XYZ file of C-alpha atoms in Angstrom:
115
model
C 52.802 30.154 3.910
C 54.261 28.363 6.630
C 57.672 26.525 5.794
C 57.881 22.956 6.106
C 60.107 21.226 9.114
C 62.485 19.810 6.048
C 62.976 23.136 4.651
C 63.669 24.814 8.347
C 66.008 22.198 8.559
C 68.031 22.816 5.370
C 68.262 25.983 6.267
C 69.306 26.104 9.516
C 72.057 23.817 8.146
C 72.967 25.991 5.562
C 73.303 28.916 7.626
C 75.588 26.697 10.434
C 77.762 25.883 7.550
C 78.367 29.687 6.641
C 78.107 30.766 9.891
C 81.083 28.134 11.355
C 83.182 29.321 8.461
C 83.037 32.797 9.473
C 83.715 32.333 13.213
C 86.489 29.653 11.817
C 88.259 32.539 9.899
C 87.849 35.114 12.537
C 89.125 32.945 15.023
C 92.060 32.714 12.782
C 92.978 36.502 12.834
C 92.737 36.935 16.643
C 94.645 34.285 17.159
C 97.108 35.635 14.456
C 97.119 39.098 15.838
C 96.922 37.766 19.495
C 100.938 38.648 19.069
C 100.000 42.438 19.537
C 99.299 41.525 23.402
C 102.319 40.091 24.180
C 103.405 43.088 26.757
C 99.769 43.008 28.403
C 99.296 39.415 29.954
C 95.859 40.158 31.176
C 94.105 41.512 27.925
C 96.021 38.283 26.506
C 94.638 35.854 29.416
C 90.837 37.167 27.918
C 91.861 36.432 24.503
C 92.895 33.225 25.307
C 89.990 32.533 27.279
C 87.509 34.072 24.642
C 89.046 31.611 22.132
C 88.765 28.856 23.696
C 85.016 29.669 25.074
C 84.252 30.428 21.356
C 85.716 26.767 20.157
C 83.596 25.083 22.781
C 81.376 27.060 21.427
C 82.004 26.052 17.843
C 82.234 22.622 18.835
C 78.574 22.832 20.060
C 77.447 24.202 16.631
C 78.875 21.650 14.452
C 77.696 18.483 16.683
C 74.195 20.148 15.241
C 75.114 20.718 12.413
C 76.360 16.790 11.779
C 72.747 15.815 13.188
C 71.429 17.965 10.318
C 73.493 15.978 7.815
C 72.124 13.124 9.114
C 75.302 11.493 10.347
C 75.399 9.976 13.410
C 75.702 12.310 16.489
C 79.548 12.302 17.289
C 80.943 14.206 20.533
C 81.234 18.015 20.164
C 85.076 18.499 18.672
C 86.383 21.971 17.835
C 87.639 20.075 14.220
C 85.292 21.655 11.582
C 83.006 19.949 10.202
C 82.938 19.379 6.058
C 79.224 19.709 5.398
C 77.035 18.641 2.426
C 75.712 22.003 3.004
C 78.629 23.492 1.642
C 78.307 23.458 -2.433
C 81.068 25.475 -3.742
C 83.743 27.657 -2.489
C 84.225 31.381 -3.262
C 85.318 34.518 -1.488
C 83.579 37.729 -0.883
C 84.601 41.293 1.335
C 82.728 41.681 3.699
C 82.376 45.232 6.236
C 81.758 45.203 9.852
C 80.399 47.901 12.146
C 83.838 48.930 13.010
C 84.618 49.799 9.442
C 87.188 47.060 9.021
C 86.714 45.152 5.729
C 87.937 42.370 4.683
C 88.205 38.996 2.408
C 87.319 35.472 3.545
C 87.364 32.863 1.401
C 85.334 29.641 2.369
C 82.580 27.127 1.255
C 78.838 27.336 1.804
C 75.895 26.875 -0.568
C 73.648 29.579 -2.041
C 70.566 28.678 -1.855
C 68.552 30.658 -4.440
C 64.901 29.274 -3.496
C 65.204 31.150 0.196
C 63.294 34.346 0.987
């Protein structure tokens, strides 16, 4: 069965909204820990520089993501955006590749009719 644009739609939206809080609260801890390169100004220079290409970046994703709420299209900003997509807010661990774990607490719907 092939899904209907409307659905697609909702949940691309849905997965924006997760996926922007995610990058928000990783973007948080480099920054954070960006301290540990204090002595090494050019590993610091390409933090800097990946932050700010990843809130461009960000910036992009929620000037889609306020087309998907249907509100009119604004300028890309690197201020988050608070989506109807997001229903409720809880927090869940999380592992990554590296073996690092960790909490993040943040808002986004669950969506229990999605494959």
């Amino acid at each position: 069965m092939t899904e209907s644009p409307e659905r697609g739609r909702k949940r691309l939206g849905i997965y924006l909204a997760h996926f922007l809080d995610h990058v928000e609260g990783h973007m948080g801890e480099i920054g954070v820990q960006r301290d540990a390169l204090a002595e090494d100004a050019r590993l610091g220079a390409l933090i800097d520089r990946a932050l700010a290409d990843m809130a461009v970046a960000r910036a992009s994703l929620n000037a889609v993501l306020r087309d998907l709420d249907g509100e009119a299209p604004a300028p890309a900003s690197p201020e988050a955006v608070h989506s109807p997509f997001h229903s409720h807010a809880h927090s869940h661990d999380h592992d990554h590749a590296h073996g690092h774990s960790h909490d993040h607490a943040h808002d986004h719907c669950h969506c229990h009719d999605h494959p």
